[in-house]
Amino acid sequence: MALDSKVPEGPIKDKWTEYKNHINLVNPANKRNIDIIVVGTGLAGGSAAATLAELGYNVKAFAYQDSPRRAHSIAAQGGINAAKNYMGDGDSNYRLFYDTVKGGDYRSREANVHRLAEVSGNIIDQCVAQGVPFARDYGGLLDNRSFGGVLVSRTFYAKGQTGQQLLLGCYSAMNRQIARGKIEMFNRHEMLDVVKVNGKARGIIARNLITGEIERHSAHAVVIATGGYGNVYFLSTNAMGSNATAAWKIHKKGAYFANPCFTQIHPTCIPRSGDYQSKLTLMSESLRNDGRIWVPAKLEDAKAIQQGKLKPTDIAEADRDYYLERRYPAFGNLVPRDVASRAAKERCDAGYGVNATGEAVYLDFASAFVRYGTEQAKIHGIKNPSDAEIKKLGQGIIESKYGNLFQMYEKIIAENPYETPMMIYPATHYTMGGIWVDYNLMTTVEGLYCIGEANFSDHGANRLGASALMQGLADGYFVLPYTIGDYLSDDIRTGKIPTDTPEFEEAEKEVKDKIDFFINNKGTKTVDHFHKRLGKVMWDKVGMSRNEKDLTAAMAEIKEIREEFWKDVMVPGSANEMNVELEKAGRVADFLELGELFAKDALVRRESCGGHFREESVELDGEQKGEAKRDDVNFAFVSAWEYKGEPADAVLHKEELEFKDIELKQRSYK
Amino acid sequence: MNLTLKIWRQKDSNAKGQMVDYKVNDISEHMSFLEMMDVLNEQLVNSGEEPVAFDHDCREGICGMCSLYINGEAHGPDRGITTCQLHMRMFKDGDTITIEPWRAAAFPVIKDLIVDRMAFERIQQAGGYISVNTSGNTQDANSLPISKHAADEAMDAAACIGCGACVASCKNSSAMLFVGAKVSQYALLPQGQVEAADRVMNMVAQMDLEGFGNCTNTGACEVECPKGITLENIARMNREFVKANVKGN
Ligand SMILES: Cc1cc2nc3c(=O)[nH]c(=O)nc-3n(C[C@H](O)[C@H](O)[C@H](O)COP(=O)(O)OP(=O)(O)OC[C@H]3O[C@@H](n4cnc5c(N)ncnc54)[C@H](O)[C@@H]3O)c2cc1C
Ligand code: SF4
Ligand code: FES
């Protein structure tokens, strides 16, 4: 099948408006006869479910947690971008569009990103109307902060809990519709397959996680909003339950999987402490507004710190290497994530790491305390303040901005970050890759949509901070409700989709067989055993820096682990009850396939771009020596993989990317 | 460190539960409490037993999924944190730790340490929203200035994660702190004024219907709340309630 992105004709700034003017609409009376399934209730699924229900469709929404409010969007800390230009610092829709395309290292689809920028302002209006308590200045207007990779302040935030507040906004909009009966909410339910009838997505098979019952649900269209697949690395900043199952299952039923190797390794996470580690915790990127990143300049100092013989505060200013400021003077500590992560790895690989494992760098707020403290002393008219007074005043400001993050850090590491710098290290955080969708957000299966982090669309090879929340809400509140209506206008006479058909029968049987297999396998190793092994291969060989030899080896190793998994996995308990190990087994089975495709995709992409760094593709000389080298001649495409059985047999389809409105440039943050 | 765990095991909502003893060894003080539980579960699965079911997801104190009653305290001995943020450095070698689910009539046990918190959902559905359409045709966000003070206070109330620790630690199993937090968030913001009276009446009515107890001002909820939701929110809800009754009926 040839890929058709269905991007409308016309100048980029008019495409979306023109599109909306010409689509088919469904009249309100007919919407009542149309059912839509939304799997996932994060920012993407939650906003979609609420809006579709409000428009009059009958929505069935699914989440594996016990409430829509607990989707992992809740954990987003730093903020959400919007081109409001409230700061008057030269922002505009075009600039947001430009920054996002550039930040994504020119591997995203221009038209989608422009649309995203166009609706970004509406998101903020919408959220404020819902009562989202964004941070404000003393004049009562909305406050903004900066994020990495851009030169304007366009990030709206609610303390360090922006995702929580935005999701609770969605959740409240959903509750309003649940109360009206327009959304039927299925908590503690996991989608285990999609059902296709005559080539169209017409329903899902889901497991009730409390009773173990396998259920059939039908609809006229199915929306997948199940988040990212970062847990393929075992350790990530994702929630324990975050998974790729829904996305992978639809891939197996015909939805192409795009750019699986584009994964974001976030530079500021709390380093791991031991083998028992179950997840990694993010320290928001917003901290890079005020924190400075450094390691000791001298190797002997680094060694002494690793052995616990020196403390960071013992290192004199002149003996510190603020390596981001040194290497990238224009952006300094605010370079994009991929650049900051690789720079940290480079220093640690060279032996300059600052904890016992040698895998950590400092994030230091000392100079911010002084900067803010001095300002506060002026504001409060304190004459000749002492250093201690200044520090205290400055700490107060930092606390008001990031208090919850500092507290989170202290609880995990048992060190007070107001007194000693934080230790941070990169960790898997976000997946730019995902299910391929066209301009309508429809996958390669008719009537099957994919939104939010689960799709591939807007972030290219690297996502800029604060743009995932924007994308999730844009998709759900403002894009999908139009595009899906255009599709459903053909379905007004279809009537209810029956579930007692061979298609549902067959899909249900497949799901049940797999569950029975796990229960009866009686192997000798736990699910986590395999997940951890997969994670190690992914981190070591398909992590921040990749090469042909390791990627080839990774593919073989993952396949081996997968085969062993199917022979030897052990799942206690039974199918007809709440069974946490069984849930995990199904998810890890899918990760074990996705991981191999991920490595294959990384192998095929013989260029460095965004989060994907190929050691074979670096600049050899000039100012950019050693930096990633993109190859626009050969690789300016989206790789969309078609499932053919074994992951290694997947077939590559290319969506060539055209840049009509932005000139392709080397990304320089120097 | 080596520990003895006394854990509530219950097959399903109909079964009779009981406390069961387990031993775990070589626990590092840097582990989180739930990582210690992972060690126990790995041990159980390896010996062919069913692992202990407990709720958790984000493991960073924000989703509100985790919910353990540890040594008689909701979210355990530390303050201002959830169970998933509790670390083993709070315990010492040789300790015996008692682990139970939230205990409240409105939160029936589903399995082992997992409880059903749907009552909270229904309370939110009764009025925990502002009736604005998600159409994108709202007014510009900055056309309605809100004082920084009000916005910050609303944010503090909105920080509730819906975990249920307040109910679990209250001798009356009252949900006033949880409901008060939501009512307060909207009461403090101009957007919430239009429906204020209906909201508080409906949410309180649903709360009573769910079988949560009355508030007798013991303040245990505030102590155990991981997000620092203060009793001020209950007072504010009471004021809203009185106001609504005067105005309404
Ligand atoms: C710690 C952290 C901090 C972040 N901070 C920021 C930030 O400051 N700014 C920013 O822009 N982005 C941030 N991000 C990224 C952003 O939060 C996510 O990309 C975004 O929230 C994803 O939203 P979503 O709706 O696509 O998916 P999610 O919120 O992950 O929701 C997934 C939903 O799918 C459901 N689900 C999954 N699988 C199944 C299944 N098989 N069956 C049924 N239901 C299923 C889940 O129950 C859940 O409801 C952060 C991410 C993390 C992890
Ligand atoms: S008020 Fe506190 S204890 Fe109660 S549900 Fe909210 S966060 Fe949990
Ligand atoms: S697991 Fe999310 S708050 Fe504890």
Short mmCIF file of N, CA and C in Angstrom, two decimals, chain A residues 167-216:
data_model
loop_
_atom_site.label_atom_id
_atom_site.label_comp_id
_atom_site.label_asym_id
_atom_site.label_seq_id
_atom_site.Cartn_x
_atom_site.Cartn_y
_atom_site.Cartn_z
N LEU A 167 -4.43 17.43 33.02
CA LEU A 167 -5.19 16.18 32.97
C LEU A 167 -6.44 16.29 33.84
N LEU A 168 -6.30 16.94 34.99
CA LEU A 168 -7.49 17.09 35.82
C LEU A 168 -8.52 17.96 35.10
N GLY A 169 -8.07 18.88 34.27
CA GLY A 169 -8.99 19.65 33.44
C GLY A 169 -9.75 18.74 32.48
N CYS A 170 -9.02 17.90 31.78
CA CYS A 170 -9.63 16.91 30.88
C CYS A 170 -10.59 16.00 31.63
N TYR A 171 -10.09 15.57 32.78
CA TYR A 171 -10.85 14.63 33.61
C TYR A 171 -12.17 15.25 34.03
N SER A 172 -12.12 16.56 34.36
CA SER A 172 -13.37 17.20 34.76
C SER A 172 -14.32 17.29 33.56
N ALA A 173 -13.75 17.56 32.38
CA ALA A 173 -14.61 17.61 31.19
C ALA A 173 -15.18 16.22 30.90
N MET A 174 -14.37 15.19 31.13
CA MET A 174 -14.90 13.83 30.97
C MET A 174 -16.00 13.54 31.98
N ASN A 175 -15.76 13.94 33.24
CA ASN A 175 -16.75 13.66 34.28
C ASN A 175 -18.11 14.26 33.96
N ARG A 176 -18.05 15.45 33.38
CA ARG A 176 -19.30 16.11 33.00
C ARG A 176 -20.07 15.24 31.99
N GLN A 177 -19.30 14.63 31.08
CA GLN A 177 -19.95 13.79 30.07
C GLN A 177 -20.31 12.40 30.60
N ILE A 178 -19.54 11.92 31.56
CA ILE A 178 -19.89 10.63 32.18
C ILE A 178 -21.21 10.80 32.92
N ALA A 179 -21.32 11.94 33.63
CA ALA A 179 -22.54 12.20 34.37
C ALA A 179 -23.75 12.28 33.44
N ARG A 180 -23.56 12.83 32.25
CA ARG A 180 -24.66 12.93 31.27
C ARG A 180 -24.93 11.61 30.56
N GLY A 181 -24.07 10.61 30.81
CA GLY A 181 -24.24 9.32 30.14
C GLY A 181 -23.66 9.29 28.74
N LYS A 182 -22.95 10.33 28.33
CA LYS A 182 -22.41 10.35 26.96
C LYS A 182 -21.06 9.63 26.87
N ILE A 183 -20.36 9.53 27.99
CA ILE A 183 -19.16 8.68 28.01
C ILE A 183 -19.45 7.52 28.95
N GLU A 184 -19.19 6.32 28.45
CA GLU A 184 -19.23 5.18 29.34
C GLU A 184 -17.78 4.86 29.65
N MET A 185 -17.42 4.94 30.93
CA MET A 185 -16.00 4.79 31.29
C MET A 185 -15.71 3.38 31.76
N PHE A 186 -14.70 2.76 31.13
CA PHE A 186 -14.27 1.43 31.55
C PHE A 186 -12.89 1.53 32.20
N ASN A 187 -12.89 1.71 33.53
CA ASN A 187 -11.62 1.71 34.25
C ASN A 187 -11.14 0.29 34.43
N ARG A 188 -9.87 0.14 34.77
CA ARG A 188 -9.29 -1.19 34.99
C ARG A 188 -9.69 -2.15 33.87
N HIS A 189 -9.54 -1.69 32.65
CA HIS A 189 -9.77 -2.50 31.47
C HIS A 189 -8.55 -2.35 30.56
N GLU A 190 -8.11 -3.42 29.98
CA GLU A 190 -6.98 -3.34 29.07
C GLU A 190 -7.39 -3.83 27.69
N MET A 191 -7.13 -3.00 26.69
CA MET A 191 -7.42 -3.41 25.32
C MET A 191 -6.37 -4.43 24.89
N LEU A 192 -6.83 -5.57 24.37
CA LEU A 192 -5.87 -6.59 23.96
C LEU A 192 -5.89 -6.86 22.46
N ASP A 193 -6.88 -6.31 21.77
CA ASP A 193 -6.82 -6.38 20.30
C ASP A 193 -7.87 -5.47 19.69
N VAL A 194 -7.66 -5.17 18.41
CA VAL A 194 -8.64 -4.40 17.67
C VAL A 194 -9.39 -5.38 16.78
N VAL A 195 -10.64 -5.08 16.48
CA VAL A 195 -11.42 -5.96 15.61
C VAL A 195 -11.73 -5.22 14.32
N LYS A 196 -11.39 -5.87 13.22
CA LYS A 196 -11.66 -5.27 11.91
C LYS A 196 -12.80 -6.01 11.23
N VAL A 197 -13.71 -5.24 10.63
CA VAL A 197 -14.79 -5.84 9.84
C VAL A 197 -14.74 -5.20 8.46
N ASN A 198 -14.63 -6.01 7.45
CA ASN A 198 -14.48 -5.51 6.07
C ASN A 198 -13.38 -4.44 5.97
N GLY A 199 -12.27 -4.69 6.62
CA GLY A 199 -11.14 -3.77 6.52
C GLY A 199 -11.22 -2.55 7.42
N LYS A 200 -12.37 -2.31 8.06
CA LYS A 200 -12.51 -1.14 8.91
C LYS A 200 -12.43 -1.52 10.38
N ALA A 201 -11.83 -0.66 11.19
CA ALA A 201 -11.81 -0.89 12.64
C ALA A 201 -13.22 -0.73 13.17
N ARG A 202 -13.73 -1.78 13.82
CA ARG A 202 -15.11 -1.73 14.31
C ARG A 202 -15.25 -2.14 15.77
N GLY A 203 -14.14 -2.29 16.45
CA GLY A 203 -14.29 -2.62 17.86
C GLY A 203 -13.00 -3.11 18.46
N ILE A 204 -13.07 -3.45 19.73
CA ILE A 204 -11.89 -3.97 20.41
C ILE A 204 -12.25 -5.16 21.30
N ILE A 205 -11.22 -5.90 21.65
CA ILE A 205 -11.35 -6.92 22.69
C ILE A 205 -10.60 -6.38 23.90
N ALA A 206 -11.28 -6.39 25.05
CA ALA A 206 -10.65 -5.86 26.26
C ALA A 206 -10.78 -6.86 27.40
N ARG A 207 -9.83 -6.79 28.31
CA ARG A 207 -9.90 -7.65 29.50
C ARG A 207 -10.26 -6.80 30.71
N ASN A 208 -11.27 -7.24 31.42
CA ASN A 208 -11.62 -6.60 32.68
C ASN A 208 -10.57 -7.04 33.70
N LEU A 209 -9.77 -6.10 34.16
CA LEU A 209 -8.61 -6.47 34.98
C LEU A 209 -9.00 -6.90 36.39
N ILE A 210 -10.26 -6.65 36.78
CA ILE A 210 -10.69 -7.10 38.11
C ILE A 210 -11.17 -8.55 38.05
N THR A 211 -11.97 -8.86 37.04
CA THR A 211 -12.56 -10.20 36.99
C THR A 211 -11.85 -11.12 36.01
N GLY A 212 -11.05 -10.56 35.15
CA GLY A 212 -10.38 -11.38 34.14
C GLY A 212 -11.25 -11.67 32.93
N GLU A 213 -12.47 -11.19 32.96
CA GLU A 213 -13.40 -11.43 31.86
C GLU A 213 -12.91 -10.80 30.55
N ILE A 214 -13.10 -11.51 29.44
CA ILE A 214 -12.75 -10.96 28.14
C ILE A 214 -14.03 -10.40 27.50
N GLU A 215 -13.97 -9.12 27.12
CA GLU A 215 -15.18 -8.45 26.63
C GLU A 215 -15.04 -7.99 25.19
N ARG A 216 -16.18 -7.96 24.48
CA ARG A 216 -16.21 -7.42 23.12
C ARG A 216 -16.90 -6.05 23.16
#
